[in-house]
Short mmCIF file of C-alpha atoms and ligand atoms in Angstrom, two decimals:
data_model
loop_
_atom_site.label_atom_id
_atom_site.label_comp_id
_atom_site.label_asym_id
_atom_site.label_seq_id
_atom_site.Cartn_x
_atom_site.Cartn_y
_atom_site.Cartn_z
CA UNK A 33 -25.32 -2.77 -14.39
CA UNK A 34 -23.45 -3.53 -11.21
CA UNK A 35 -20.24 -5.60 -11.43
CA UNK A 36 -17.95 -6.03 -8.47
CA UNK A 37 -14.34 -7.16 -8.26
CA UNK A 38 -13.23 -8.43 -4.87
CA UNK A 39 -9.79 -8.90 -3.43
CA UNK A 40 -9.26 -10.95 -0.29
CA UNK A 41 -6.06 -10.41 1.68
CA UNK A 42 -3.97 -13.14 3.28
CA UNK A 43 -5.63 -12.94 6.69
CA UNK A 44 -9.03 -13.42 4.98
CA UNK A 45 -7.78 -16.64 3.36
CA UNK A 46 -5.56 -17.97 6.14
CA UNK A 47 -7.53 -21.16 6.92
CA UNK A 48 -10.65 -23.14 6.03
CA UNK A 49 -12.94 -21.12 8.29
CA UNK A 50 -11.92 -17.94 6.54
CA UNK A 51 -12.54 -19.62 3.17
CA UNK A 52 -16.10 -20.34 4.35
CA UNK A 53 -16.61 -16.69 5.33
CA UNK A 54 -15.22 -15.60 1.98
CA UNK A 55 -17.54 -17.94 0.09
CA UNK A 56 -20.52 -16.61 2.03
CA UNK A 57 -19.59 -13.04 1.15
CA UNK A 58 -19.02 -13.82 -2.54
CA UNK A 59 -22.15 -15.93 -2.94
CA UNK A 60 -24.42 -13.48 -1.09
CA UNK A 61 -24.31 -11.08 -4.04
CA UNK A 62 -24.49 -12.30 -7.68
CA UNK A 63 -22.86 -9.09 -8.90
CA UNK A 64 -19.62 -10.21 -7.21
CA UNK A 65 -18.03 -11.66 -10.34
CA UNK A 66 -14.24 -11.64 -10.09
CA UNK A 67 -12.18 -12.50 -7.05
CA UNK A 68 -8.47 -11.83 -6.53
CA UNK A 69 -6.81 -14.01 -3.90
CA UNK A 70 -3.73 -13.50 -1.73
CA UNK A 71 -1.62 -16.30 -0.26
CA UNK A 72 -2.62 -17.66 3.17
CA UNK A 73 -1.64 -15.11 5.80
CA UNK A 74 -1.21 -15.41 9.54
CA UNK A 75 -3.78 -17.49 11.43
CA UNK A 76 -2.74 -15.91 14.71
CA UNK A 77 -0.17 -13.44 16.01
CA UNK A 78 2.98 -15.57 15.92
CA UNK A 79 2.13 -17.46 12.71
CA UNK A 80 4.13 -17.03 9.48
CA UNK A 81 2.61 -15.98 6.15
CA UNK A 82 2.98 -18.55 3.38
CA UNK A 83 4.72 -15.91 1.22
CA UNK A 84 7.39 -15.55 3.92
CA UNK A 85 7.78 -19.33 4.12
CA UNK A 86 8.28 -19.42 0.35
CA UNK A 87 10.93 -16.70 0.50
CA UNK A 88 12.59 -18.71 3.26
CA UNK A 89 12.59 -21.85 1.10
CA UNK A 90 14.12 -19.91 -1.74
CA UNK A 91 16.90 -18.56 0.50
CA UNK A 92 17.62 -22.03 1.90
CA UNK A 93 17.77 -23.58 -1.56
CA UNK A 94 20.01 -20.79 -2.86
CA UNK A 95 22.32 -21.61 0.05
CA UNK A 96 22.15 -25.28 -0.86
CA UNK A 97 20.46 -26.07 2.44
CA UNK A 98 17.62 -28.54 2.95
CA UNK A 99 14.17 -27.06 2.36
CA UNK A 100 12.15 -30.11 3.46
CA UNK A 101 10.96 -28.83 6.85
CA UNK A 102 9.76 -25.45 5.63
CA UNK A 103 8.37 -26.87 2.42
CA UNK A 104 6.36 -29.47 4.35
CA UNK A 105 4.94 -26.66 6.46
CA UNK A 106 3.72 -24.95 3.31
CA UNK A 107 2.18 -28.15 1.95
CA UNK A 108 0.47 -28.71 5.29
CA UNK A 109 -1.12 -25.25 5.21
CA UNK A 110 -2.77 -25.93 1.85
CA UNK A 111 -3.68 -29.54 2.58
CA UNK A 112 -5.33 -28.52 5.87
CA UNK A 113 -7.52 -26.05 3.98
CA UNK A 114 -8.40 -28.56 1.25
CA UNK A 115 -9.20 -31.36 3.72
CA UNK A 116 -11.17 -29.19 6.08
CA UNK A 117 -13.27 -27.81 3.22
CA UNK A 118 -13.70 -31.32 1.86
CA UNK A 119 -12.91 -30.40 -1.73
CA UNK A 120 -11.66 -32.79 -4.34
CA UNK A 121 -8.30 -31.30 -5.28
CA UNK A 122 -4.85 -32.89 -5.22
CA UNK A 123 -2.02 -30.37 -5.30
CA UNK A 124 0.74 -33.01 -5.20
CA UNK A 125 1.88 -32.45 -8.82
CA UNK A 126 2.00 -28.68 -8.17
CA UNK A 127 4.05 -29.13 -4.99
CA UNK A 128 6.44 -31.42 -6.88
CA UNK A 129 6.98 -28.81 -9.57
CA UNK A 130 7.70 -26.08 -7.03
CA UNK A 131 10.10 -28.34 -5.15
CA UNK A 132 11.84 -29.13 -8.43
CA UNK A 133 12.07 -25.42 -9.26
CA UNK A 134 13.61 -24.77 -5.84
CA UNK A 135 16.28 -27.36 -6.48
CA UNK A 136 17.11 -25.66 -9.76
CA UNK A 137 17.17 -22.20 -8.21
CA UNK A 138 14.36 -20.94 -10.43
CA UNK A 139 13.51 -17.25 -9.89
CA UNK A 140 12.75 -15.90 -6.44
CA UNK A 141 9.61 -14.19 -7.74
CA UNK A 142 8.36 -17.44 -9.23
CA UNK A 143 8.69 -19.21 -5.87
CA UNK A 144 7.03 -16.34 -3.95
CA UNK A 145 4.14 -16.18 -6.44
CA UNK A 146 3.17 -19.82 -5.84
CA UNK A 147 1.50 -18.74 -2.58
CA UNK A 148 -1.28 -16.91 -4.42
CA UNK A 149 -1.28 -19.38 -7.34
CA UNK A 150 -2.19 -22.35 -5.13
CA UNK A 151 -4.58 -20.41 -2.90
CA UNK A 152 -6.49 -19.02 -5.88
CA UNK A 153 -6.73 -22.52 -7.29
CA UNK A 154 -8.31 -23.80 -4.07
CA UNK A 155 -10.68 -20.84 -3.87
CA UNK A 156 -11.77 -21.25 -7.49
CA UNK A 157 -12.53 -24.90 -6.89
CA UNK A 158 -14.43 -24.16 -3.67
CA UNK A 159 -16.52 -21.40 -5.25
CA UNK A 160 -17.04 -23.27 -8.51
CA UNK A 161 -15.49 -20.34 -10.41
CA UNK A 162 -13.06 -20.40 -13.33
CA UNK A 163 -9.34 -20.15 -12.38
CA UNK A 164 -7.41 -17.63 -14.52
CA UNK A 165 -3.63 -17.74 -14.07
CA UNK A 166 -2.27 -14.19 -13.61
CA UNK A 167 0.74 -15.21 -15.70
CA UNK A 168 -1.49 -15.22 -18.78
CA UNK A 169 -3.23 -11.90 -18.18
CA UNK A 170 -0.93 -9.57 -16.22
CA UNK A 171 2.20 -8.33 -18.01
CA UNK A 172 5.38 -6.45 -17.25
CA UNK A 173 7.68 -4.63 -19.66
CA UNK A 174 11.32 -5.56 -20.25
CA UNK A 175 12.41 -2.90 -17.71
CA UNK A 176 10.18 -4.42 -15.02
CA UNK A 177 7.50 -1.73 -15.16
CA UNK A 178 3.87 -2.77 -15.39
CA UNK A 179 2.53 -3.03 -18.97
CA UNK A 180 -0.93 -1.60 -18.52
CA UNK A 181 -2.01 -1.51 -22.20
CA UNK A 182 -1.27 -5.14 -22.97
CA UNK A 183 -2.65 -6.29 -19.61
CA UNK A 184 -5.86 -4.36 -20.02
CA UNK A 185 -6.44 -5.75 -23.49
CA UNK A 186 -5.68 -9.41 -22.74
CA UNK A 187 -7.30 -9.42 -19.30
CA UNK A 188 -10.48 -7.77 -20.58
CA UNK A 189 -10.77 -10.46 -23.23
CA UNK A 190 -10.14 -13.29 -20.74
CA UNK A 191 -12.70 -11.95 -18.27
CA UNK A 192 -15.31 -11.55 -20.99
CA UNK A 193 -15.14 -15.31 -21.54
CA UNK A 194 -16.06 -16.16 -17.92
CA UNK A 195 -18.91 -14.83 -15.89
CA UNK A 196 -17.24 -15.73 -12.57
CA UNK A 197 -13.52 -16.24 -11.99
CA UNK A 198 -10.72 -16.25 -9.43
CA UNK A 199 -7.35 -14.67 -10.30
CA UNK A 200 -4.25 -15.00 -8.10
CA UNK A 201 -2.87 -11.68 -6.91
CA UNK A 202 0.70 -10.40 -6.62
CA UNK A 203 2.28 -11.54 -9.90
CA UNK A 204 2.33 -11.49 -13.69
CA UNK A 205 4.79 -12.38 -16.41
CA UNK A 206 7.76 -10.77 -18.14
CA UNK A 207 8.04 -10.63 -21.96
CA UNK A 208 10.11 -13.85 -21.87
CA UNK A 209 7.41 -15.63 -19.89
CA UNK A 210 9.16 -15.72 -16.50
CA UNK A 211 7.20 -14.73 -13.40
CA UNK A 212 7.57 -11.35 -11.77
CA UNK A 213 5.81 -10.12 -8.63
CA UNK A 214 4.72 -6.67 -7.57
CA UNK A 215 6.21 -5.40 -4.32
CA UNK A 216 4.93 -6.87 -1.03
CA UNK A 217 1.19 -6.54 -0.56
CA UNK A 218 0.83 -6.39 -4.34
CA UNK A 219 -2.43 -8.35 -4.55
CA UNK A 220 -4.13 -5.01 -3.88
CA UNK A 221 -2.64 -3.83 -7.15
CA UNK A 222 -3.85 -6.93 -9.00
CA UNK A 223 -7.35 -6.30 -7.66
CA UNK A 224 -7.28 -2.79 -8.98
CA UNK A 225 -6.00 -3.93 -12.39
CA UNK A 226 -8.77 -6.54 -12.64
CA UNK A 227 -11.38 -3.96 -11.61
CA UNK A 228 -10.23 -1.69 -14.39
CA UNK A 229 -10.19 -4.40 -17.06
CA UNK A 230 -13.63 -5.65 -16.00
CA UNK A 231 -15.02 -2.06 -16.01
CA UNK A 232 -16.23 -2.82 -12.52
CA UNK A 233 -18.66 -0.55 -10.76
CA UNK A 234 -16.93 -1.25 -7.45
CA UNK A 235 -13.63 -2.73 -6.24
CA UNK A 236 -14.15 -4.33 -2.85
CA UNK A 237 -10.92 -4.83 -0.94
CA UNK A 238 -11.59 -7.29 1.90
CA UNK A 239 -9.13 -7.28 4.76
CA UNK A 240 -9.10 -7.60 8.56
CA UNK A 241 -9.99 -4.02 9.48
CA UNK A 242 -13.20 -2.10 8.82
CA UNK A 243 -11.53 0.51 6.62
CA UNK A 244 -9.33 3.50 7.33
CA UNK A 245 -9.34 5.22 10.68
CA UNK A 246 -8.97 8.98 11.08
CA UNK A 247 -5.66 8.41 12.86
CA UNK A 248 -3.29 5.58 13.66
CA UNK A 249 -5.07 3.29 16.19
CA UNK A 250 -1.71 2.43 17.72
CA UNK A 251 -1.45 6.05 18.85
CA UNK A 252 -5.02 7.31 19.18
CA UNK A 253 -7.35 5.28 21.31
CA UNK A 254 -10.27 3.98 19.27
CA UNK A 255 -10.14 6.51 16.42
CA UNK A 256 -13.25 7.21 14.35
CA UNK A 257 -13.52 5.38 11.00
CA UNK A 258 -13.39 7.30 7.72
CA UNK A 259 -16.58 6.74 5.75
CA UNK A 260 -15.52 8.38 2.48
CA UNK A 261 -12.12 9.53 1.29
CA UNK A 262 -11.02 10.74 -2.14
CA UNK A 263 -8.13 9.15 -4.08
CA UNK A 264 -6.08 12.30 -3.55
CA UNK A 265 -6.69 12.44 0.18
CA UNK A 266 -5.74 8.82 0.46
CA UNK A 267 -2.47 9.42 -1.39
CA UNK A 268 -1.60 12.13 1.13
CA UNK A 269 -2.41 9.92 4.09
CA UNK A 270 -0.69 6.79 2.72
CA UNK A 271 2.42 8.74 1.90
CA UNK A 272 2.51 9.77 5.54
CA UNK A 273 2.23 6.24 6.78
CA UNK A 274 -1.42 5.17 6.78
CA UNK A 275 -1.17 1.60 5.54
CA UNK A 276 -4.17 -0.50 4.71
CA UNK A 277 -3.94 -0.51 0.94
CA UNK A 278 -0.85 -0.83 -1.29
CA UNK A 279 0.04 2.66 -2.52
CA UNK A 280 0.06 1.64 -6.19
CA UNK A 281 -3.45 0.19 -5.98
CA UNK A 282 -5.02 3.56 -6.64
CA UNK A 283 -3.53 4.13 -10.09
CA UNK A 284 -5.30 1.50 -12.23
CA UNK A 285 -8.80 2.32 -10.93
CA UNK A 286 -8.12 6.02 -11.10
CA UNK A 287 -8.26 5.86 -14.91
CA UNK A 288 -11.80 4.57 -14.86
CA UNK A 289 -12.92 6.34 -11.68
CA UNK A 290 -13.92 3.09 -10.00
CA UNK A 291 -14.55 3.46 -6.26
CA UNK A 292 -12.78 1.14 -3.81
CA UNK A 293 -14.53 -0.12 -0.71
CA UNK A 294 -12.29 -1.39 2.10
CA UNK A 295 -14.22 -4.06 4.00
CA UNK A 296 -13.66 -6.37 6.95
CA UNK A 297 -14.06 -10.10 6.21
CA UNK A 298 -14.62 -10.79 9.91
CA UNK A 299 -17.30 -8.08 10.18
CA UNK A 300 -19.10 -8.03 6.82
CA UNK A 301 -21.91 -5.98 8.35
CA UNK A 302 -19.55 -2.96 8.63
CA UNK A 303 -19.74 -0.62 5.67
CA UNK A 304 -16.02 0.12 5.68
CA UNK A 305 -14.36 3.04 3.90
CA UNK A 306 -15.24 4.19 0.37
CA UNK A 307 -12.35 5.58 -1.66
CA UNK A 308 -13.85 7.68 -4.44
CA UNK A 309 -12.57 9.85 -7.31
CA UNK A 310 -14.24 12.99 -5.98
CA UNK A 311 -16.74 13.73 -3.32
CA UNK A 312 -19.02 16.64 -2.50
CA UNK A 313 -20.24 14.67 0.40
CA UNK A 314 -18.42 16.27 3.29
CA UNK A 315 -17.41 14.07 6.16
CA UNK A 316 -18.75 14.66 9.66
CA UNK A 317 -15.56 16.57 10.41
CA UNK A 318 -13.59 19.28 8.63
CA UNK A 319 -10.60 17.00 8.44
CA UNK A 320 -10.66 13.54 6.89
CA UNK A 321 -7.64 12.15 8.70
CA UNK A 322 -4.24 12.77 10.25
CA UNK A 323 -1.13 10.74 9.58
CA UNK A 324 2.51 11.19 10.28
CA UNK A 325 5.97 9.73 10.42
CA UNK A 326 9.19 10.29 12.30
CA UNK A 327 12.64 9.98 10.76
CA UNK A 328 13.10 13.30 8.94
CA UNK A 329 15.99 15.74 8.90
CA UNK A 330 16.17 19.34 7.75
CA UNK A 331 19.07 20.89 5.87
CA UNK A 332 19.02 24.66 6.31
CA UNK A 333 21.01 27.05 4.16
CA UNK A 334 21.50 30.70 5.16
CA UNK A 335 22.83 33.38 2.85
CA UNK A 336 22.24 37.13 2.77
CA UNK A 337 20.29 38.37 -0.28
CA UNK A 338 19.41 34.81 -1.13
CA UNK A 339 16.10 35.93 -2.61
CA UNK A 340 17.84 37.80 -5.45
CA UNK A 341 20.22 35.03 -6.43
CA UNK A 342 18.96 33.39 -9.58
CA UNK A 343 19.09 29.57 -9.67
CA UNK A 344 20.07 29.10 -6.04
CA UNK A 345 17.21 26.69 -5.29
CA UNK A 346 18.05 24.66 -8.35
CA UNK A 347 21.71 24.41 -7.35
CA UNK A 348 20.80 23.17 -3.86
CA UNK A 349 18.38 20.60 -5.22
CA UNK A 350 20.97 19.54 -7.80
CA UNK A 351 23.29 18.51 -4.97
CA UNK A 352 20.57 16.31 -3.52
CA UNK A 353 19.80 14.83 -6.92
CA UNK A 354 23.46 14.09 -7.55
CA UNK A 355 23.52 12.19 -4.26
CA UNK A 356 20.37 10.23 -5.09
CA UNK A 357 18.28 11.89 -2.36
CA UNK A 358 14.71 12.94 -3.03
CA UNK A 359 13.34 15.81 -0.99
CA UNK A 360 10.04 15.86 0.86
CA UNK A 361 9.44 19.58 1.47
CA UNK A 362 11.12 22.80 0.64
CA UNK A 363 10.04 25.70 2.88
CA UNK A 364 11.97 28.95 2.43
CA UNK A 365 12.43 32.34 4.07
CA UNK A 366 14.01 35.52 2.67
CA UNK A 367 17.60 34.62 3.42
CA UNK A 368 17.14 30.99 4.42
CA UNK A 369 15.96 27.90 2.72
CA UNK A 370 15.30 24.49 4.23
CA UNK A 371 15.06 21.14 2.56
CA UNK A 372 13.36 18.32 4.43
CA UNK A 373 14.66 14.84 3.61
CA UNK A 374 14.43 11.44 5.22
CA UNK A 375 17.17 10.95 7.79
CA UNK A 376 17.92 7.52 6.38
CA UNK A 377 18.56 8.77 2.86
CA UNK A 378 20.78 11.58 4.14
CA UNK A 379 22.82 9.61 6.66
CA UNK A 380 25.46 8.06 4.40
CA UNK A 381 25.68 11.06 2.08
CA UNK A 382 25.68 13.77 4.70
CA UNK A 383 29.29 14.92 4.26
CA UNK A 384 29.00 14.91 0.45
CA UNK A 385 25.74 16.87 0.57
CA UNK A 386 27.11 19.56 2.86
CA UNK A 387 30.31 19.86 0.84
CA UNK A 388 28.31 20.00 -2.39
CA UNK A 389 26.05 22.78 -1.10
CA UNK A 390 29.05 24.79 0.11
CA UNK A 391 30.70 24.44 -3.28
CA UNK A 392 27.58 25.15 -5.33
CA UNK A 393 26.04 28.11 -3.52
CA UNK A 394 28.71 29.35 -1.13
CA UNK A 395 26.35 29.90 1.82
CA UNK A 396 27.12 31.76 5.06
CA UNK A 397 25.85 28.84 7.03
CA UNK A 398 24.53 25.38 6.37
CA UNK A 399 23.39 22.95 9.05
CA UNK A 400 21.43 19.75 9.56
CA UNK A 401 18.86 19.14 12.27
CA UNK A 402 17.69 15.60 12.86
CA UNK A 403 14.90 14.00 14.80
CA UNK A 404 11.97 15.63 13.08
CA UNK A 405 8.47 14.22 12.69
CA UNK A 406 6.02 15.33 10.03
CA UNK A 407 2.27 15.32 10.50
CA UNK A 408 -0.18 15.68 7.64
CA UNK A 409 -3.63 16.98 8.43
CA UNK A 410 -5.68 16.03 5.39
CA UNK A 411 -9.20 16.99 4.38
CA UNK A 412 -11.14 18.11 1.33
CA UNK A 413 -13.29 20.14 3.74
CA UNK A 414 -10.36 22.44 4.56
CA UNK A 415 -10.67 24.41 1.31
CA UNK A 416 -13.98 25.85 2.40
CA UNK A 417 -13.55 26.02 6.16
CA UNK A 418 -11.95 29.12 7.59
CA UNK A 419 -9.68 28.98 10.59
CA UNK A 420 -8.50 25.38 10.23
CA UNK A 421 -4.82 26.32 10.42
CA UNK A 422 -5.49 28.52 13.44
CA UNK A 423 -7.17 25.62 15.21
CA UNK A 424 -4.24 23.30 14.45
CA UNK A 425 -1.65 25.76 15.73
CA UNK A 426 -3.65 26.72 18.82
CA UNK A 427 -4.13 23.09 19.76
CA UNK A 428 -0.38 22.49 19.42
CA UNK A 429 0.47 25.59 21.46
CA UNK A 430 -1.91 24.45 24.19
CA UNK A 431 -0.18 21.07 24.22
CA UNK A 432 3.16 22.86 24.52
CA UNK A 433 4.42 21.57 21.17
CA UNK A 434 6.90 23.71 19.30
CA UNK A 435 6.28 23.83 15.52
CA UNK A 436 9.47 23.52 13.46
CA UNK A 437 7.96 23.72 9.99
CA UNK A 438 4.64 24.48 8.29
CA UNK A 439 3.78 23.65 4.70
CA UNK A 440 0.32 24.04 3.28
CA UNK A 441 0.01 21.88 0.19
CA UNK A 442 -0.94 23.83 -2.93
CA UNK A 443 -4.03 21.64 -3.28
CA UNK A 444 -5.30 23.04 0.04
CA UNK A 445 -6.00 19.45 0.82
CA UNK A 446 -3.42 19.23 3.54
CA UNK A 447 -1.34 21.10 6.04
CA UNK A 448 2.00 19.52 6.91
CA UNK A 449 3.58 20.33 10.23
CA UNK A 450 7.10 19.48 11.31
CA UNK A 451 7.67 18.93 15.04
CA UNK A 452 10.38 17.43 17.18
CA UNK A 453 10.06 13.62 17.02
CA UNK A 454 9.71 13.54 20.83
CA UNK A 455 6.55 15.65 20.49
CA UNK A 456 5.04 13.50 17.77
CA UNK A 457 2.50 11.58 19.85
CA UNK A 458 1.46 14.65 21.86
CA UNK A 459 0.98 16.62 18.63
CA UNK A 460 -1.11 13.92 17.00
CA UNK A 461 -3.36 13.66 20.04
CA UNK A 462 -3.73 17.44 20.29
CA UNK A 463 -4.86 17.82 16.68
CA UNK A 464 -7.13 14.78 16.77
CA UNK A 465 -8.86 15.98 19.94
CA UNK A 466 -9.29 19.47 18.51
CA UNK A 467 -11.15 18.27 15.41
CA UNK A 468 -12.71 14.98 16.29
CA UNK A 469 -13.66 14.78 19.91
N1 LIG B 925 1.31 -12.49 -0.41
C1 LIG B 925 1.99 -11.29 -0.80
C2 LIG B 925 2.63 -10.65 0.41
O1 LIG B 925 2.59 -11.21 1.50
C3 LIG B 925 1.14 -10.36 -1.58
C4 LIG B 925 -0.14 -9.95 -0.91
O2 LIG B 925 -0.56 -10.57 0.06
O3 LIG B 925 -0.75 -8.98 -1.35
O4 LIG B 925 3.18 -9.60 0.28
#
């Protein structure tokens, strides 16, 4: 039996017209049972998200400054939606409570969470669905980590009592009952948690784009959409900067192998992207997507007979660990080894890291090169296709791009290439054109 959980992002619930679109989508399919709502997002380019207004109020109050102007703006946003939709709902007592909490410096997360709380309340009323407060069904542990067992149990029970319901995204409660939020964009995570607890057959994530594109549309002109992508491929692409869905949103549905469908509220006729546990269905291209980021540095260590020295890699990595730096890649030669790290994480610790490596492994030479970009070419089709790497490298050579590092992931799902940051855009275009055009 089909059961869908839907999450609507802030831009899909920014004003009354969007609420109407959302209601049409939800009501057009009776298997759409549970809806997770974000706070009202931007109505146009220079608008401010309600969540950001709430954070602003909190900061003003903490500074003992007057919150009236910003708070009135927030009230106006909700009242405009309520009045335009013509629903019978008075949020005055709720606004008063939030205002009171601001004056008493109640938690920052509590204030931020009220954006989704109020929006979900309006949506529930408009749809005629039950409102379920996330505080009562989403739980965190004492250390702030998400408590999946308790949440799953309590949420499952709560959902079983209502055929149709709206749940605010972004937050839950701590063991002492106070409110805690996920990181920014966390309503995606709530949607995934609800999908798992409801044993949904599909998690529809409604946003303002028609799914994932094969490359960043800010760099590649009109890139092709991705029809189907596996959880693992998506992890690789998101890690490298593809952002449509919160990174942590994959984990809850992964347990139950529930597919996610990214859809566009403004273009419901588009099929969007399906994120699935596994897929034999090959895409139209050998690669599924390309993503990348700048801002990496390499630390290279040279030492004769390095390959015979037991524990050398561990000692180098220990220095990074001691300095709180996590490494991204670790390509090595016979007498050289390179560790790729983010430039930002290295910057303050650079002198300590170099001194630590010198002390720990006594190298002949150790040096840092900055200004590196990494590109990840990702695709489940690469395992079976021969010559993919050759095509990548040839396309880069033709575009006159010098390759500084190559790392083929052990999953054979990706090939990572390091290039000079100045060559990043040229490299991305070269690879995209080789495989897609
Ligand atoms: N409203 C929150 C934010 O702006 C959470 C979300 O929209 O997912 O980050």
